[in-house]
mmCIF file of C-alpha atoms in Angstrom:
data_model
loop_
_atom_site.group_PDB
_atom_site.id
_atom_site.type_symbol
_atom_site.label_atom_id
_atom_site.label_comp_id
_atom_site.label_asym_id
_atom_site.label_seq_id
_atom_site.Cartn_x
_atom_site.Cartn_y
_atom_site.Cartn_z
ATOM 1 C CA UNK M 1 17.098 -5.949 -2.892
ATOM 2 C CA UNK M 2 14.096 -3.640 -2.659
ATOM 3 C CA UNK M 3 10.522 -4.352 -1.527
ATOM 4 C CA UNK M 4 7.614 -2.393 -3.002
ATOM 5 C CA UNK M 5 4.886 -2.730 -0.382
ATOM 6 C CA UNK M 6 2.147 -1.228 -2.555
ATOM 7 C CA UNK M 7 1.785 -1.521 -6.345
ATOM 8 C CA UNK M 8 -1.410 -1.912 -8.365
ATOM 9 C CA UNK M 9 0.166 -4.134 -10.992
ATOM 10 C CA UNK M 10 -3.305 -5.225 -12.114
ATOM 11 C CA UNK M 11 -4.226 -1.677 -13.217
ATOM 12 C CA UNK M 12 -5.265 -1.254 -16.839
ATOM 13 C CA UNK M 13 -2.393 1.180 -17.390
ATOM 14 C CA UNK M 14 -0.088 -1.845 -17.352
ATOM 15 C CA UNK M 15 -2.095 -3.965 -19.777
ATOM 16 C CA UNK M 16 0.048 -3.152 -22.857
ATOM 17 C CA UNK M 17 3.412 -4.140 -21.325
ATOM 18 C CA UNK M 18 2.971 -5.654 -17.871
ATOM 19 C CA UNK M 19 5.700 -8.241 -18.443
ATOM 20 C CA UNK M 20 8.178 -5.537 -19.425
ATOM 21 C CA UNK M 21 7.219 -3.494 -16.347
ATOM 22 C CA UNK M 22 8.011 -6.469 -14.111
ATOM 23 C CA UNK M 23 11.268 -7.119 -15.949
ATOM 24 C CA UNK M 24 12.378 -3.508 -15.473
ATOM 25 C CA UNK M 25 11.540 -3.670 -11.774
ATOM 26 C CA UNK M 26 13.516 -6.885 -11.270
ATOM 27 C CA UNK M 27 16.448 -5.481 -13.257
ATOM 28 C CA UNK M 28 16.402 -2.411 -10.995
ATOM 29 C CA UNK M 29 16.716 -4.621 -7.927
ATOM 30 C CA UNK M 30 13.083 -4.883 -6.798
ATOM 31 C CA UNK M 31 12.748 -8.416 -5.476
ATOM 32 C CA UNK M 32 9.248 -8.278 -4.002
ATOM 33 C CA UNK M 33 6.028 -6.412 -4.839
ATOM 34 C CA UNK M 34 2.779 -6.431 -2.856
ATOM 35 C CA UNK M 35 -0.299 -6.173 -5.092
ATOM 36 C CA UNK M 36 -3.400 -5.010 -3.174
ATOM 37 C CA UNK M 37 -6.899 -5.564 -4.504
ATOM 38 C CA UNK M 38 -9.396 -2.693 -4.619
ATOM 39 C CA UNK M 39 -12.683 -4.422 -5.525
ATOM 40 C CA UNK M 40 -14.046 -7.930 -5.117
ATOM 41 C CA UNK M 41 -14.013 -8.335 -8.875
ATOM 42 C CA UNK M 42 -10.217 -8.258 -9.041
ATOM 43 C CA UNK M 43 -9.428 -10.662 -6.200
ATOM 44 C CA UNK M 44 -8.606 -13.501 -8.582
ATOM 45 C CA UNK M 45 -6.607 -11.248 -10.890
ATOM 46 C CA UNK M 46 -4.264 -9.949 -8.209
ATOM 47 C CA UNK M 47 -3.768 -13.466 -6.894
ATOM 48 C CA UNK M 48 -2.943 -14.770 -10.369
ATOM 49 C CA UNK M 49 -0.524 -11.907 -11.051
ATOM 50 C CA UNK M 50 1.260 -12.467 -7.778
ATOM 51 C CA UNK M 51 1.643 -16.170 -8.451
ATOM 52 C CA UNK M 52 2.809 -15.562 -12.013
ATOM 53 C CA UNK M 53 5.662 -13.294 -10.954
ATOM 54 C CA UNK M 54 6.652 -14.606 -7.525
ATOM 55 C CA UNK M 55 5.080 -11.579 -5.868
ATOM 56 C CA UNK M 56 2.514 -11.248 -3.070
ATOM 57 C CA UNK M 57 -1.014 -9.911 -2.770
ATOM 58 C CA UNK M 58 -3.630 -8.578 -0.389
ATOM 59 C CA UNK M 59 -7.405 -8.818 -0.687
ATOM 60 C CA UNK M 60 -9.774 -6.021 0.219
ATOM 61 C CA UNK M 61 -12.264 -3.377 -0.888
ATOM 62 C CA UNK M 62 -10.865 0.146 -1.321
ATOM 63 C CA UNK M 63 -12.796 3.072 0.198
ATOM 64 C CA UNK M 64 -13.071 4.786 -3.182
ATOM 65 C CA UNK M 65 -15.028 1.798 -4.479
ATOM 66 C CA UNK M 66 -17.308 0.959 -1.569
ATOM 67 C CA UNK M 67 -20.166 2.993 -3.054
ATOM 68 C CA UNK M 68 -20.495 0.250 -5.686
ATOM 69 C CA UNK M 69 -19.848 -2.640 -3.286
ATOM 70 C CA UNK M 70 -22.404 -4.856 -1.559
ATOM 71 C CA UNK M 71 -22.397 -6.855 1.637
ATOM 72 C CA UNK M 72 -22.151 -9.946 -0.562
ATOM 73 C CA UNK M 73 -18.664 -8.749 -1.469
ATOM 74 C CA UNK M 74 -17.677 -8.972 2.187
ATOM 75 C CA UNK M 75 -18.875 -12.576 2.194
ATOM 76 C CA UNK M 76 -16.828 -13.224 -0.918
ATOM 77 C CA UNK M 77 -13.776 -11.727 0.777
ATOM 78 C CA UNK M 78 -14.317 -13.868 3.872
ATOM 79 C CA UNK M 79 -14.565 -17.038 1.784
ATOM 80 C CA UNK M 80 -11.495 -16.267 -0.297
ATOM 81 C CA UNK M 81 -9.436 -15.464 2.782
ATOM 82 C CA UNK M 82 -10.396 -18.886 4.139
ATOM 83 C CA UNK M 83 -9.635 -20.611 0.834
ATOM 84 C CA UNK M 84 -6.224 -18.919 0.572
ATOM 85 C CA UNK M 85 -5.292 -19.443 4.203
ATOM 86 C CA UNK M 86 -2.345 -21.656 3.266
ATOM 87 C CA UNK M 87 -1.229 -19.564 0.291
ATOM 88 C CA UNK M 88 2.029 -17.832 1.318
ATOM 89 C CA UNK M 89 1.391 -15.221 -1.361
ATOM 90 C CA UNK M 90 -1.557 -13.833 0.605
ATOM 91 C CA UNK M 91 0.091 -11.388 2.995
ATOM 92 C CA UNK M 92 -2.780 -9.243 4.261
ATOM 93 C CA UNK M 93 -6.156 -7.566 3.858
ATOM 94 C CA UNK M 94 -6.094 -4.461 1.693
ATOM 95 C CA UNK M 95 -6.383 -1.986 0.351
ATOM 96 C CA UNK M 96 -8.981 -0.900 2.892
ATOM 97 C CA UNK M 97 -9.540 2.283 4.852
ATOM 98 C CA UNK M 98 -11.229 5.666 4.756
ATOM 99 C CA UNK M 99 -10.944 8.639 2.413
ATOM 100 C CA UNK M 100 -12.332 11.998 3.525
ATOM 101 C CA UNK M 101 -10.568 13.968 0.798
ATOM 102 C CA UNK M 102 -12.628 12.844 -2.187
ATOM 103 C CA UNK M 103 -16.025 14.499 -2.259
ATOM 104 C CA UNK M 104 -19.339 12.665 -2.608
ATOM 105 C CA UNK M 105 -18.164 9.546 -0.769
ATOM 106 C CA UNK M 106 -20.659 8.578 1.912
ATOM 107 C CA UNK M 107 -18.864 8.447 5.256
ATOM 108 C CA UNK M 108 -21.249 5.917 6.764
ATOM 109 C CA UNK M 109 -20.795 3.491 3.882
ATOM 110 C CA UNK M 110 -17.033 3.828 4.093
ATOM 111 C CA UNK M 111 -17.110 3.202 7.823
ATOM 112 C CA UNK M 112 -19.303 0.130 7.372
ATOM 113 C CA UNK M 113 -16.941 -1.546 4.917
ATOM 114 C CA UNK M 114 -13.877 -0.492 6.885
ATOM 115 C CA UNK M 115 -15.144 -1.906 10.168
ATOM 116 C CA UNK M 116 -16.407 -5.128 8.611
ATOM 117 C CA UNK M 117 -13.054 -5.704 6.924
ATOM 118 C CA UNK M 118 -11.252 -5.044 10.201
ATOM 119 C CA UNK M 119 -13.404 -7.764 11.731
ATOM 120 C CA UNK M 120 -12.266 -10.109 8.964
ATOM 121 C CA UNK M 121 -8.650 -9.174 9.620
ATOM 122 C CA UNK M 122 -9.110 -10.028 13.272
ATOM 123 C CA UNK M 123 -10.880 -13.313 12.471
ATOM 124 C CA UNK M 124 -8.274 -14.429 9.935
ATOM 125 C CA UNK M 125 -5.350 -12.996 11.934
ATOM 126 C CA UNK M 126 -3.991 -11.022 9.000
ATOM 127 C CA UNK M 127 -2.371 -7.570 8.892
ATOM 128 C CA UNK M 128 -4.131 -4.753 7.063
ATOM 129 C CA UNK M 129 -2.950 -2.330 4.397
ATOM 130 C CA UNK M 130 -4.686 0.969 5.093
ATOM 131 C CA UNK M 131 -5.640 3.792 2.755
ATOM 132 C CA UNK M 132 -5.042 6.917 4.844
ATOM 133 C CA UNK M 133 -6.282 10.219 3.421
ATOM 134 C CA UNK M 134 -7.530 12.830 5.875
ATOM 135 C CA UNK M 135 -8.760 9.924 7.962
ATOM 136 C CA UNK M 136 -5.962 8.922 10.347
ATOM 137 C CA UNK M 137 -7.887 9.548 13.565
ATOM 138 C CA UNK M 138 -10.960 7.670 12.337
ATOM 139 C CA UNK M 139 -8.817 4.756 11.174
ATOM 140 C CA UNK M 140 -7.085 4.590 14.521
ATOM 141 C CA UNK M 141 -10.455 4.649 16.261
ATOM 142 C CA UNK M 142 -11.638 1.657 14.245
ATOM 143 C CA UNK M 143 -8.475 -0.323 14.932
ATOM 144 C CA UNK M 144 -8.832 0.247 18.671
ATOM 145 C CA UNK M 145 -12.566 -0.435 18.742
ATOM 146 C CA UNK M 146 -12.327 -3.725 16.835
ATOM 147 C CA UNK M 147 -9.149 -4.725 18.622
ATOM 148 C CA UNK M 148 -7.024 -5.535 15.583
ATOM 149 C CA UNK M 149 -3.705 -6.866 16.867
ATOM 150 C CA UNK M 150 -2.054 -7.990 13.641
ATOM 151 C CA UNK M 151 -0.739 -4.556 12.624
ATOM 152 C CA UNK M 152 0.018 -3.761 9.005
ATOM 153 C CA UNK M 153 0.952 -0.746 6.900
ATOM 154 C CA UNK M 154 -0.395 2.788 6.773
ATOM 155 C CA UNK M 155 -0.105 3.280 3.005
ATOM 156 C CA UNK M 156 1.012 6.687 1.640
ATOM 157 C CA UNK M 157 1.048 8.093 5.135
ATOM 158 C CA UNK M 158 0.562 11.859 5.305
ATOM 159 C CA UNK M 159 -0.663 12.508 8.826
ATOM 160 C CA UNK M 160 0.917 14.247 11.803
ATOM 161 C CA UNK M 161 3.758 13.007 13.989
ATOM 162 C CA UNK M 162 1.269 12.328 16.766
ATOM 163 C CA UNK M 163 -0.851 10.212 14.419
ATOM 164 C CA UNK M 164 2.245 8.435 13.126
ATOM 165 C CA UNK M 165 3.272 7.544 16.672
ATOM 166 C CA UNK M 166 -0.243 6.217 17.355
ATOM 167 C CA UNK M 167 -0.088 3.884 14.339
ATOM 168 C CA UNK M 168 3.383 2.725 15.330
ATOM 169 C CA UNK M 169 2.174 1.993 18.865
ATOM 170 C CA UNK M 170 -0.489 -0.277 17.333
ATOM 171 C CA UNK M 171 2.178 -2.247 15.459
ATOM 172 C CA UNK M 172 1.986 -0.500 12.092
ATOM 173 C CA UNK M 173 4.683 0.504 9.653
ATOM 174 C CA UNK M 174 4.207 3.633 7.549
ATOM 175 C CA UNK M 175 4.548 3.690 3.764
ATOM 176 C CA UNK M 176 6.497 6.388 1.930
ATOM 177 C CA UNK M 177 6.636 6.750 -1.842
ATOM 178 C CA UNK M 178 6.674 9.277 -4.648
ATOM 179 C CA UNK M 179 5.427 12.201 -2.559
ATOM 180 C CA UNK M 180 8.616 11.900 -0.528
ATOM 181 C CA UNK M 181 10.641 13.020 -3.557
ATOM 182 C CA UNK M 182 9.115 16.510 -3.769
ATOM 183 C CA UNK M 183 11.028 19.254 -1.961
ATOM 184 C CA UNK M 184 7.741 20.948 -1.059
ATOM 185 C CA UNK M 185 6.484 17.863 0.814
ATOM 186 C CA UNK M 186 7.947 19.241 4.020
ATOM 187 C CA UNK M 187 5.832 17.347 6.539
ATOM 188 C CA UNK M 188 6.235 13.975 4.829
ATOM 189 C CA UNK M 189 9.984 14.456 4.389
ATOM 190 C CA UNK M 190 10.302 15.484 8.025
ATOM 191 C CA UNK M 191 8.462 12.372 9.172
ATOM 192 C CA UNK M 192 10.587 10.159 6.924
ATOM 193 C CA UNK M 193 13.729 11.711 8.385
ATOM 194 C CA UNK M 194 12.699 11.631 12.051
ATOM 195 C CA UNK M 195 10.494 8.577 12.644
ATOM 196 C CA UNK M 196 12.116 5.467 14.122
ATOM 197 C CA UNK M 197 13.972 3.537 11.438
ATOM 198 C CA UNK M 198 11.928 0.410 12.168
ATOM 199 C CA UNK M 199 8.687 2.249 11.277
ATOM 200 C CA UNK M 200 9.473 2.910 7.593
ATOM 201 C CA UNK M 201 8.556 0.938 4.473
ATOM 202 C CA UNK M 202 8.785 1.957 0.832
ATOM 203 C CA UNK M 203 6.141 1.820 -1.883
ATOM 204 C CA UNK M 204 5.388 3.176 -5.334
ATOM 205 C CA UNK M 205 1.566 2.936 -5.482
ATOM 206 C CA UNK M 206 2.229 2.500 -9.209
ATOM 207 C CA UNK M 207 0.771 3.552 -11.555
ATOM 208 C CA UNK M 208 -0.252 6.384 -9.194
ATOM 209 C CA UNK M 209 1.656 8.882 -6.991
ATOM 210 C CA UNK M 210 4.545 9.519 -9.413
ATOM 211 C CA UNK M 211 7.874 10.775 -8.052
ATOM 212 C CA UNK M 212 8.891 14.284 -9.012
ATOM 213 C CA UNK M 213 10.847 13.169 -12.088
ATOM 214 C CA UNK M 214 7.679 11.682 -13.587
ATOM 215 C CA UNK M 215 5.252 14.398 -12.483
ATOM 216 C CA UNK M 216 3.411 16.336 -15.194
ATOM 217 C CA UNK M 217 1.712 19.665 -14.532
ATOM 218 C CA UNK M 218 -1.914 20.274 -15.471
ATOM 219 C CA UNK M 219 -0.716 22.347 -18.411
ATOM 220 C CA UNK M 220 1.586 19.564 -19.601
ATOM 221 C CA UNK M 221 -1.192 17.009 -19.303
ATOM 222 C CA UNK M 222 -3.546 19.277 -21.217
ATOM 223 C CA UNK M 223 -0.929 19.446 -23.948
ATOM 224 C CA UNK M 224 -0.874 15.664 -24.172
ATOM 225 C CA UNK M 225 2.078 14.806 -21.948
ATOM 226 C CA UNK M 226 1.724 11.531 -20.054
ATOM 227 C CA UNK M 227 3.681 9.614 -17.472
ATOM 228 C CA UNK M 228 3.258 6.360 -15.588
ATOM 229 C CA UNK M 229 4.772 5.323 -12.311
ATOM 230 C CA UNK M 230 6.269 1.820 -12.164
ATOM 231 C CA UNK M 231 7.648 -0.462 -9.453
ATOM 232 C CA UNK M 232 11.053 -0.073 -11.070
ATOM 233 C CA UNK M 233 11.147 3.510 -9.750
ATOM 234 C CA UNK M 234 11.405 2.250 -6.160
ATOM 235 C CA UNK M 235 15.222 2.333 -5.904
ATOM 236 C CA UNK M 236 15.270 6.018 -6.923
ATOM 237 C CA UNK M 237 12.580 6.768 -4.351
ATOM 238 C CA UNK M 238 14.609 4.800 -1.839
ATOM 239 C CA UNK M 239 17.662 6.891 -2.674
ATOM 240 C CA UNK M 240 15.760 10.001 -1.565
ATOM 241 C CA UNK M 241 14.925 8.334 1.748
ATOM 242 C CA UNK M 242 18.568 7.311 2.082
ATOM 243 C CA UNK M 243 19.662 10.922 1.667
ATOM 244 C CA UNK M 244 17.152 12.142 4.246
ATOM 245 C CA UNK M 245 18.264 9.522 6.776
ATOM 246 C CA UNK M 246 22.000 9.543 6.069
ATOM 247 C CA UNK M 247 21.906 5.895 5.007
ATOM 248 C CA UNK M 248 23.445 4.187 2.017
ATOM 249 C CA UNK M 249 21.024 2.834 -0.588
ATOM 250 C CA UNK M 250 22.006 -0.687 0.478
ATOM 251 C CA UNK M 251 21.176 0.080 4.103
ATOM 252 C CA UNK M 252 17.876 1.628 3.032
ATOM 253 C CA UNK M 253 16.861 -1.427 1.024
ATOM 254 C CA UNK M 254 17.790 -3.741 3.898
ATOM 255 C CA UNK M 255 16.069 -1.705 6.633
ATOM 256 C CA UNK M 256 12.838 -1.077 4.739
ATOM 257 C CA UNK M 257 12.760 -4.662 3.480
ATOM 258 C CA UNK M 258 13.133 -5.984 7.004
ATOM 259 C CA UNK M 259 10.377 -3.652 8.163
ATOM 260 C CA UNK M 260 8.089 -4.851 5.373
ATOM 261 C CA UNK M 261 8.531 -8.437 6.554
ATOM 262 C CA UNK M 262 7.786 -7.400 10.117
ATOM 263 C CA UNK M 263 4.566 -5.714 8.959
ATOM 264 C CA UNK M 264 3.593 -8.531 6.585
ATOM 265 C CA UNK M 265 5.236 -11.653 8.060
ATOM 266 C CA UNK M 266 4.243 -13.961 5.210
ATOM 267 C CA UNK M 267 6.590 -12.074 2.888
ATOM 268 C CA UNK M 268 9.532 -13.917 4.399
ATOM 269 C CA UNK M 269 8.328 -17.233 2.960
ATOM 270 C CA UNK M 270 8.513 -15.773 -0.553
ATOM 271 C CA UNK M 271 12.084 -14.516 -0.429
ATOM 272 C CA UNK M 272 13.500 -17.479 -2.317
ATOM 273 C CA UNK M 273 10.701 -17.859 -4.834
ATOM 274 C CA UNK M 274 12.202 -15.695 -7.584
ATOM 275 C CA UNK M 275 15.693 -17.048 -7.052
ATOM 276 C CA UNK M 276 14.500 -20.631 -7.409
ATOM 277 C CA UNK M 277 11.498 -20.159 -9.686
#
């Protein structure tokens, strides 16, 4: 069975048919999905969705949304982490991090919310799910400075081998998804093929980061073509990783699932929920 370590199931793109999306994922063999929050306003929603479907969730403020966040949101996060301490569905703090690709995002504000959320991760002893986009070195610096020891996942990792090794040394797994399926993604495919097997986890980031079979060019989008990534695409993404590594799909699901539970230990308590729910 497959584990999707990063899926925004609460996104509005899924509003018309969320139940069908989940059913397709389960039918495809996806047994667990991690739903990360992105703003304080959707903390309750991601928790409710996770509980409704036997999935898991993380709570955090995404770097793309910190410009509209307030310090009160950090207090809200702290309180909810305390309230949900005994909820096995809460597996980490995320999606948090830094994004130096998108223009007009204030670096100081991003750093403030990143560091404060790392402090919460340390206080609550929870792993973190990191947004990594042209920011690997700065993220690593924050982890070392705050002394986060709980590890986590570097989501949609696209850094260098040296940066990958640095995250792994700090106890992190690295997430690979739709980008892996493009032949032109040479660096990402090379990392997926060469990194230690125990460092890899799979994700869809649905509805974002579509695999190549769902990708639409700018011209196609202008002409009205649409596509939407779903957690049910994970086995096909996993099959690409299997080919790169010389594994069977079954081995790939088992290895990446085991790695996900090492990165987010609370996942293990949920393994029987769907079977018995």
